[in-house]
Coordinates of C-alpha atoms (C1' of nucleotides) in Angstrom, one line a residue:
Chain A
X14 CA 98.6 131.2 192.9
X15 CA 100.7 133.2 195.2
X16 CA 103.0 135.0 192.8
X17 CA 101.6 137.4 190.3
X18 CA 100.2 135.2 187.5
X19 CA 98.1 135.6 184.4
X20 CA 95.1 133.6 183.7
X21 CA 92.3 133.4 181.1
X22 CA 89.7 136.2 181.3
X23 CA 86.5 135.4 183.3
X24 CA 84.4 132.9 181.5
X25 CA 87.0 131.9 179.1
X26 CA 89.1 128.7 179.2
X27 CA 92.2 127.1 177.7
X28 CA 91.5 123.9 175.8
X29 CA 94.4 121.8 176.9
X30 CA 96.1 118.9 175.1
X31 CA 93.9 116.4 176.9
X32 CA 90.8 118.0 175.4
X33 CA 91.9 119.0 171.9
X34 CA 91.4 115.5 170.4
X35 CA 87.8 115.5 171.5
X36 CA 87.3 118.9 169.8
X37 CA 89.0 117.8 166.7
X38 CA 86.9 114.6 166.5
X39 CA 83.7 116.7 166.9
X40 CA 84.8 119.2 164.3
X41 CA 85.7 116.4 161.9
X42 CA 82.3 114.8 162.4
X43 CA 80.6 118.1 161.6
X44 CA 82.7 118.6 158.4
X45 CA 81.9 115.1 157.3
X46 CA 78.2 115.4 157.8
X47 CA 78.1 118.9 156.2
X48 CA 79.9 117.4 153.2
X49 CA 77.2 114.7 153.0
X50 CA 74.5 117.3 152.9
X51 CA 76.5 119.4 150.4
X52 CA 77.0 122.4 152.6
X53 CA 80.0 124.6 152.2
X54 CA 82.0 126.1 155.1
X55 CA 82.2 129.8 155.6
X56 CA 84.6 131.6 158.0
X57 CA 84.0 135.2 159.0
X58 CA 85.9 137.6 161.3
X59 CA 85.6 137.5 165.1
X60 CA 84.9 141.2 165.0
X61 CA 81.8 142.7 163.4
X62 CA 80.5 146.2 163.2
X63 CA 78.3 147.0 166.2
X64 CA 75.6 148.3 164.0
X65 CA 75.3 145.0 162.1
X66 CA 74.7 143.0 165.3
X67 CA 72.2 145.6 166.7
X68 CA 70.2 145.6 163.5
X69 CA 70.5 141.9 162.8
X70 CA 69.9 140.5 166.2
X71 CA 67.6 143.3 167.5
X72 CA 68.1 146.4 169.5
X73 CA 66.0 145.1 172.4
X74 CA 67.3 141.6 172.7
X75 CA 69.2 140.5 175.8
X76 CA 72.2 139.8 173.6
X77 CA 72.4 143.4 172.4
X78 CA 71.3 145.2 175.5
X79 CA 73.6 143.4 178.0
X80 CA 75.7 140.7 176.5
X81 CA 77.9 142.1 173.8
X82 CA 81.6 142.8 174.2
X83 CA 81.9 146.2 172.5
X84 CA 84.9 148.5 171.9
X85 CA 86.0 151.3 169.7
X86 CA 89.0 152.0 167.5
X87 CA 89.1 155.5 166.1
X88 CA 85.5 156.2 165.0
X89 CA 84.6 152.6 164.4
X90 CA 82.6 150.6 166.8
X91 CA 83.2 146.8 167.0
X92 CA 81.7 143.9 168.8
X93 CA 83.0 140.4 169.4
X94 CA 80.4 138.3 167.5
X95 CA 77.7 136.9 169.8
X96 CA 76.2 134.7 167.1
X97 CA 76.9 134.0 163.5
X98 CA 73.6 134.3 161.6
X99 CA 73.8 138.1 161.1
X100 CA 77.5 138.0 160.1
X101 CA 76.9 135.2 157.6
X102 CA 74.1 137.2 156.1
X103 CA 76.4 140.2 156.0
X104 CA 78.9 138.2 154.1
X105 CA 76.3 136.9 151.8
X106 CA 75.2 140.5 151.0
X107 CA 78.7 141.9 150.9
X108 CA 80.0 139.4 148.4
X109 CA 76.8 139.1 146.4
X110 CA 76.6 135.4 146.9
X111 CA 73.0 135.6 145.6
X112 CA 74.6 136.2 142.2
X113 CA 76.1 132.7 142.2
X114 CA 72.7 131.3 141.5
X115 CA 70.6 128.8 143.5
X116 CA 70.5 128.5 147.2
X117 CA 73.5 129.2 149.4
X118 CA 74.0 126.3 151.8
X119 CA 76.6 127.4 154.3
X120 CA 77.9 126.0 157.6
X121 CA 80.3 127.3 160.2
X122 CA 82.3 126.3 163.3
X123 CA 83.8 128.9 165.6
X124 CA 84.0 130.9 168.8
X125 CA 81.2 133.3 169.9
X126 CA 81.3 135.8 172.8
X127 CA 78.7 137.0 175.2
X128 CA 79.4 139.0 178.4
X129 CA 77.2 137.0 180.8
X130 CA 77.9 135.6 184.3
X131 CA 79.5 132.2 183.6
X132 CA 78.0 129.1 185.0
X133 CA 77.8 125.4 184.0
X134 CA 77.3 125.3 180.2
X135 CA 77.7 129.0 179.8
X136 CA 80.9 130.7 179.1
X137 CA 81.8 134.1 177.8
X138 CA 83.7 132.6 174.9
X139 CA 82.0 129.5 173.7
X140 CA 81.8 127.6 170.4
X141 CA 79.0 127.0 168.0
X142 CA 78.5 125.1 164.8
X143 CA 75.6 125.9 162.7
X144 CA 74.3 126.3 159.2
X145 CA 72.4 128.8 157.1
X146 CA 70.3 128.1 154.0
X147 CA 69.9 131.3 152.2
X148 CA 67.5 131.7 149.3
X149 CA 64.7 129.2 149.8
X150 CA 61.3 129.8 151.3
X151 CA 60.4 126.1 150.8
X152 CA 59.6 124.0 153.8
X153 CA 62.2 121.5 152.5
X154 CA 64.9 124.0 153.6
X155 CA 63.5 124.1 157.1
X156 CA 63.3 120.3 157.2
X157 CA 66.8 119.8 155.9
X158 CA 68.2 122.3 158.4
X159 CA 66.6 120.4 161.3
X160 CA 67.5 117.1 159.8
X161 CA 71.2 118.1 159.7
X162 CA 71.1 119.3 163.3
X163 CA 69.4 116.0 164.4
X164 CA 71.9 114.0 162.4
X165 CA 74.8 115.3 164.4
X166 CA 73.3 114.2 167.7
X167 CA 72.2 110.9 166.3
X168 CA 75.6 110.1 165.0
X169 CA 77.2 111.0 168.4
X170 CA 74.6 108.9 170.2
X171 CA 72.8 111.6 172.1
X172 CA 69.2 110.6 172.2
X173 CA 67.8 112.1 175.3
X174 CA 66.5 115.4 174.2
X175 CA 63.4 117.3 173.2
X176 CA 62.9 119.0 169.9
X177 CA 60.4 121.9 170.4
X178 CA 58.8 123.4 167.3
X179 CA 56.7 126.5 166.8
X180 CA 55.8 129.0 164.1
X181 CA 56.2 132.6 165.0
X182 CA 54.4 133.7 161.8
X183 CA 55.2 135.9 158.9
X184 CA 55.0 139.7 159.5
X185 CA 51.3 139.9 158.6
X186 CA 50.3 137.0 160.9
X187 CA 52.5 138.2 163.6
X188 CA 51.2 141.8 163.6
X189 CA 47.7 140.5 163.9
X190 CA 48.7 138.1 166.7
X191 CA 50.7 140.7 168.6
X192 CA 47.6 143.0 168.6
X193 CA 45.4 140.2 169.9
X194 CA 48.0 139.3 172.5
X195 CA 48.3 142.9 173.6
X196 CA 44.6 143.3 173.9
X197 CA 44.5 140.1 176.0
X198 CA 47.3 141.1 178.3
X199 CA 46.7 144.9 178.6
X200 CA 43.9 144.6 181.2
X201 CA 46.3 142.6 183.4
X202 CA 49.3 144.8 182.9
X203 CA 49.8 145.6 186.5
X204 CA 49.7 142.0 187.5
X205 CA 52.5 141.0 185.1
X206 CA 56.2 140.9 186.1
X207 CA 58.2 144.1 185.6
X208 CA 60.1 142.7 182.7
X209 CA 56.9 141.5 181.0
X210 CA 55.4 145.0 181.4
X211 CA 58.1 146.6 179.4
X212 CA 57.9 143.8 176.8
X213 CA 54.2 144.4 176.5
X214 CA 54.9 147.6 174.7
X215 CA 58.0 146.6 172.9
X216 CA 57.8 142.9 172.1
X217 CA 54.8 141.2 173.6
X218 CA 55.6 137.8 172.2
X219 CA 58.6 137.4 174.4
X220 CA 56.3 137.5 177.4
X221 CA 55.3 133.9 176.3
X222 CA 58.9 133.0 177.0
X223 CA 58.8 134.3 180.6
X224 CA 59.5 132.1 183.5
X225 CA 58.3 134.5 186.1
X226 CA 55.7 132.8 188.3
X227 CA 53.3 135.7 188.2
X228 CA 53.2 135.7 184.4
X229 CA 52.3 132.0 184.1
X230 CA 48.5 132.2 184.6
X231 CA 48.2 134.7 181.8
X232 CA 50.5 132.9 179.5
X233 CA 48.4 129.7 179.9
X234 CA 45.2 131.5 179.0
X235 CA 46.8 133.7 176.3
X236 CA 45.7 133.2 172.7
X237 CA 48.0 131.0 170.6
X238 CA 49.6 132.2 167.5
X239 CA 48.6 129.1 165.5
X240 CA 45.1 130.4 165.5
X241 CA 46.2 133.6 163.9
X242 CA 48.6 132.4 161.2
X243 CA 47.5 133.3 157.7
X244 CA 47.0 130.6 155.1
X245 CA 50.5 130.7 153.7
X246 CA 52.2 130.5 157.1
X247 CA 49.9 127.8 158.4
X248 CA 50.5 125.7 155.3
X249 CA 54.2 126.2 155.6
X250 CA 54.2 125.1 159.2
X251 CA 52.1 122.1 158.4
X252 CA 54.4 121.0 155.7
X253 CA 57.4 121.4 158.0
X254 CA 55.7 119.2 160.6
X255 CA 54.7 116.6 158.1
X256 CA 58.1 116.5 156.5
X257 CA 59.8 116.0 159.9
X258 CA 57.4 113.2 160.7
X259 CA 58.1 111.5 157.4
X260 CA 61.8 111.5 158.2
X261 CA 61.1 109.9 161.6
X262 CA 62.1 113.1 163.5
X263 CA 59.8 113.5 166.5
X264 CA 59.1 116.9 168.0
X265 CA 56.7 118.6 170.3
X266 CA 54.7 121.6 169.3
X267 CA 55.3 124.4 171.8
X268 CA 53.2 127.5 171.1
X269 CA 55.3 129.4 173.8
X270 CA 58.6 128.9 172.1
X271 CA 59.8 132.4 171.2
X272 CA 63.4 132.7 170.6
X273 CA 65.7 135.5 171.8
X274 CA 66.6 137.0 168.5
X275 CA 64.3 139.3 166.7
X276 CA 64.9 138.1 163.2
X277 CA 62.9 134.9 163.3
X278 CA 59.8 134.4 161.2
X279 CA 57.7 131.3 160.8
X280 CA 59.6 128.2 161.9
X281 CA 61.3 128.4 165.3
X282 CA 62.8 125.4 167.0
X283 CA 65.0 124.5 170.0
X284 CA 66.7 121.3 171.1
X285 CA 67.0 120.8 174.8
X286 CA 68.5 118.1 177.0
X287 CA 67.8 117.0 180.5
X288 CA 71.5 116.0 180.8
X289 CA 72.7 119.6 180.9
X290 CA 71.4 121.1 184.1
X291 CA 70.2 124.6 184.2
X292 CA 71.4 125.7 180.8
X293 CA 69.6 123.0 178.9
X294 CA 69.5 124.3 175.3
X295 CA 71.7 122.2 173.0
X296 CA 70.8 124.0 169.8
X297 CA 68.2 126.3 168.3
X298 CA 67.3 128.0 165.2
X299 CA 64.6 129.0 162.8
X300 CA 63.6 130.8 159.7
X301 CA 64.5 134.5 159.1
X302 CA 62.9 135.7 156.0
X303 CA 63.4 139.4 156.6
X304 CA 67.0 139.5 157.8
X305 CA 68.8 139.7 154.5
X306 CA 66.7 142.7 153.5
X307 CA 67.2 144.3 156.9
X308 CA 70.9 144.1 156.5
X309 CA 70.8 145.6 153.0
X310 CA 70.3 142.8 150.6
X311 CA 67.5 141.9 148.3
X312 CA 64.5 140.3 150.0
X313 CA 65.6 136.7 150.5
X314 CA 64.1 134.0 152.6
X315 CA 66.5 131.9 154.8
X316 CA 66.6 129.4 157.6
X317 CA 69.3 128.1 159.9
X318 CA 70.4 126.9 163.3
X319 CA 73.3 127.1 165.8
X320 CA 74.4 124.5 168.3
X321 CA 76.5 124.9 171.4
X322 CA 79.6 122.7 171.3
X323 CA 80.5 122.9 174.9
X324 CA 77.0 121.8 175.8
X325 CA 77.2 119.0 173.4
X326 CA 80.4 117.9 175.0
X327 CA 78.9 118.2 178.5
X328 CA 76.0 115.9 177.4
X329 CA 78.6 113.4 176.0
X330 CA 80.3 113.5 179.3
X331 CA 77.1 112.9 181.3
X332 CA 76.2 110.0 179.0
X333 CA 79.7 108.5 179.0
X334 CA 80.1 108.9 175.3
X335 CA 83.7 109.2 174.1
X336 CA 84.3 110.8 170.8
X337 CA 87.9 109.8 170.4
X338 CA 89.8 106.7 169.9
X339 CA 93.1 106.2 171.7
X340 CA 95.9 108.2 170.2
X341 CA 98.4 106.2 168.2
X342 CA 102.1 106.4 168.5
X343 CA 103.5 103.6 166.4
X344 CA 107.1 103.5 167.5
X345 CA 109.1 105.0 170.3
X346 CA 112.9 104.6 169.6
X347 CA 114.7 104.0 172.9
X348 CA 118.3 105.2 172.5
X349 CA 121.2 104.2 174.7
X350 CA 124.2 106.5 174.3
X351 CA 125.1 109.4 172.1
X352 CA 125.7 107.3 169.0
X353 CA 122.3 105.6 169.4
X354 CA 120.6 109.0 169.8
X355 CA 122.0 110.2 166.4
X356 CA 120.8 106.9 164.8
X357 CA 117.5 107.4 166.5
X358 CA 117.1 110.9 165.2
X359 CA 117.6 109.9 161.6
X360 CA 115.4 106.8 162.0
X361 CA 112.4 108.5 163.5
X362 CA 112.5 110.5 160.3
X363 CA 112.6 107.3 158.2
X364 CA 109.7 105.9 160.1
X365 CA 107.7 109.1 159.5
X366 CA 108.6 109.1 155.9
X367 CA 107.1 105.6 155.7
X368 CA 103.9 106.9 157.2
X369 CA 104.3 105.8 160.9
X370 CA 104.2 108.1 163.9
X371 CA 107.5 108.0 165.7
X372 CA 109.1 109.7 168.7
X373 CA 112.1 109.5 171.0
X374 CA 113.7 110.9 174.1
X375 CA 114.8 114.6 173.9
X376 CA 116.6 114.9 177.2
X377 CA 119.0 112.0 177.5
X378 CA 117.2 109.9 180.0
X379 CA 117.9 106.4 181.3
X380 CA 116.5 103.4 179.5
X381 CA 114.0 102.8 182.2
X382 CA 112.8 106.4 181.9
X383 CA 112.5 106.0 178.2
X384 CA 110.5 102.9 178.5
X385 CA 108.2 104.6 181.0
X386 CA 107.6 107.4 178.6
X387 CA 106.9 105.0 175.8
X388 CA 104.4 103.4 178.0
X389 CA 102.8 106.7 179.0
X390 CA 102.5 107.7 175.4
X391 CA 100.9 104.4 174.6
X392 CA 103.4 103.5 172.0
X393 CA 102.5 100.3 170.1
X394 CA 106.2 99.4 169.7
X395 CA 109.5 100.4 171.1
X396 CA 112.6 100.0 169.0
X397 CA 115.7 99.5 171.2
X398 CA 119.0 100.8 170.1
X399 CA 122.3 100.5 172.0
X400 CA 125.9 99.9 171.1
X401 CA 125.5 96.2 170.3
X402 CA 122.6 96.8 168.0
X403 CA 124.5 99.5 166.1
X404 CA 127.5 97.3 165.8
X405 CA 125.6 94.3 164.4
X406 CA 122.8 96.4 162.7
X407 CA 120.4 94.0 164.5
X408 CA 117.7 95.9 166.5
X409 CA 115.1 94.9 169.0
X410 CA 111.4 95.6 168.3
X411 CA 109.2 95.3 171.4
X412 CA 105.5 95.0 171.2
X413 CA 104.4 96.9 174.2
X414 CA 100.9 95.5 174.8
X415 CA 102.0 91.9 174.3
X416 CA 105.5 92.2 175.9
X417 CA 107.1 90.3 173.0
X418 CA 110.3 91.1 171.2
X419 CA 111.7 90.4 167.8
X420 CA 115.1 91.2 166.4
X421 CA 116.2 92.0 162.9
X422 CA 117.6 94.7 160.6
X423 CA 115.8 98.0 160.5
X424 CA 114.2 97.1 157.2
X425 CA 113.0 93.8 158.4
X426 CA 111.4 95.3 161.5
X427 CA 109.7 98.0 159.6
X428 CA 108.1 95.2 157.5
X429 CA 106.9 93.6 160.8
X430 CA 105.1 96.8 161.7
X431 CA 102.8 96.4 158.8
X432 CA 101.4 93.1 160.1
Chain B
rG17 C1' 72.2 143.1 187.6
rA18 C1' 71.0 139.8 192.3
rG19 C1' 71.7 135.4 195.6
rC20 C1' 74.5 131.1 197.8
rC21 C1' 79.1 128.3 198.3
rC22 C1' 84.5 127.7 198.0
rG23 C1' 90.1 129.2 197.8
rU24 C1' 96.0 124.4 201.7
rA25 C1' 101.4 120.6 196.6
rG26 C1' 100.6 119.7 189.3
rC27 C1' 95.4 117.2 190.5
rU28 C1' 91.6 115.5 194.4
rC29 C1' 91.3 116.7 199.3
rA30 C1' 92.6 116.1 204.9
rG31 C1' 94.2 119.3 209.0
rU32 C1' 95.1 123.2 212.7
rC33 C1' 89.2 124.2 219.5
rG34 C1' 95.4 130.0 217.3
rG35 C1' 101.2 127.2 219.3
rU36 C1' 108.0 124.2 216.9
rU37 C1' 110.2 121.6 210.6
rA38 C1' 101.8 121.8 207.2
rG39 C1' 99.8 116.1 205.6
rA40 C1' 97.6 111.9 202.5
rG41 C1' 96.3 109.7 197.8
rC42 C1' 97.2 110.2 192.6
rG43 C1' 100.9 112.3 189.3
rC44 C1' 106.2 113.6 188.5
rC45 C1' 111.7 112.3 189.3
rA46 C1' 115.2 108.5 191.0
rG47 C1' 116.6 103.8 193.0
rG48 C1' 115.4 98.5 193.9
rU49 C1' 116.4 95.6 188.2
rU50 C1' 124.9 98.3 185.9
rG51 C1' 120.1 97.4 178.6
rU52 C1' 113.5 96.8 179.3
rG53 C1' 107.4 100.0 180.6
rG54 C1' 102.7 98.7 183.1
rC55 C1' 102.3 95.7 189.2
rC56 C1' 105.1 96.1 193.8
rC57 C1' 108.7 98.3 197.5
rU58 C1' 112.0 102.5 199.0
rG59 C1' 113.4 107.5 198.6
rG60 C1' 113.1 112.5 196.5
rA61 C1' 111.4 117.1 194.5
rG62 C1' 107.3 120.2 194.8
rG63 C1' 103.4 124.8 199.4
rC64 C1' 104.7 133.0 201.1
rC65 C1' 97.7 127.5 203.4
rG66 C1' 94.7 133.2 197.0
rU67 C1' 96.2 138.6 198.3
rG68 C1' 96.2 142.9 201.7
rG69 C1' 95.1 144.6 206.4
rG70 C1' 93.4 143.9 211.7
rU71 C1' 93.2 141.2 216.6
rU72 C1' 97.2 138.5 219.3
rC73 C1' 103.3 137.0 222.7
rA74 C1' 102.0 134.0 218.3
rA75 C1' 97.5 133.6 212.4
rU76 C1' 97.3 128.7 207.3
rU77 C1' 93.5 128.7 211.6
rC78 C1' 89.7 134.3 214.3
rC79 C1' 87.8 139.3 212.0
rC80 C1' 87.4 142.8 207.8
rA81 C1' 88.4 143.9 202.9
rU82 C1' 89.9 142.4 198.2
rC83 C1' 90.9 139.2 194.1
rG84 C1' 89.9 134.5 191.9
rG85 C1' 86.7 130.2 191.1
rG86 C1' 82.0 127.4 191.2
rC87 C1' 76.7 127.1 191.3
rU88 C1' 71.8 129.5 190.9
rC89 C1' 68.1 133.4 189.1
rC90 C1' 67.3 136.3 184.5
rC91 C1' 68.4 134.8 179.4
rC92 C1' 70.6 132.0 175.9
rA93 C1' 74.3 127.8 172.7

RNA sequence: GAGCCCGUAGCUCAGUCGGUUAGAGCGCCAGGUUGUGGCCCUGGAGGCCGUGGGUUCAAUUCCCAUCGGGCUCCCCA
């Protein structure tokens, strides 16, 4: 604190050894569930071309206008990725994954970066997992995407949440609706919030998402997109709703749900939790049937979601859910004297070769200190080795939780470990 | 981009109406138990009281600035 020190950049944290087991448990769970759904993992670079993110996410979005970390090397402009849908689609196009036939079912886990003011549940480097189904316009793809998302929270035991669902329409429906919405709001332009006034010209649907008090009366009376969906989009949305209901996934229809990225079409959804405080979105996603083409690929329908891992862990914390079991150290070899330490060094190796975890003192401490350490590390057993034991080749195996001891040769005691 | 709150030991936090060597609990180390952990007892290490400046005989305390952290608005994971 006093001396010159270095620390993590604003809004970024170290994940210390106390925390890493929780992260690994969560990651493992995601890998397992993805395997059950037959999704394949994709890993892409942390940096992406600025232009990709601008085109993909949208020039006017908050993410692009004020939240990206951008820098330049030579003539090339890069950003730290703020989300992964556009990069995954870039990869899909770049590597011609469409030529592999069928639908690409991809999932990812990794860090994202947004240059916002940090607060609870919001960091500048945060982690998301998510998936992208590229190449299907069928409602089944939407339903499976949501089902996967819900499965993760179900498995962890988080139940206190709301799934909000909406359709933001296909381009034709949306253009029609935007016009209707503009016509409705234009007469009240001067009464709207400043932000909403600019959005009225550029992206009127985002006004529905506004939380400014002065906007609320108009939002409540505004026409609803459901009434302007064309037959295809209405049918698609209906099938998604019915499919979710058939799977026992409950949801709320929210005609005001408009997500922050420009690429969404038709299905949009968001999962929020009252256990998170102000930043209450656990996960969100939707369909993006135009993005692949926008980024340079063939017209290809797709749907996906992303979930915040820090927020998931906050929810676990609030609910008292533990993702980890106690760590397991099988044997701590307590060594008394130099000769015993040499013996210990070769025998931790033998234990590990047999598949047990084993550790010993590295700094020549007293027996008491070694026992304390074994206790702190929650060792199941200590193996006690001193001069007598070496002479007789008879060692003491102490069961730490039961405070019982047995003696025998090293081989006999290893055999005891198995029971 | 805007608002509010907070910086004292590894952690959580007392304290000083300005006045000798700045405290507690937990944690860490050691001893009590010359070869046995957790419980208990005793002792120890560990602080430029975030940083810089000002006021003062004297500042960890008061004032200003600055840096760092937290929460909130906006928006999102």
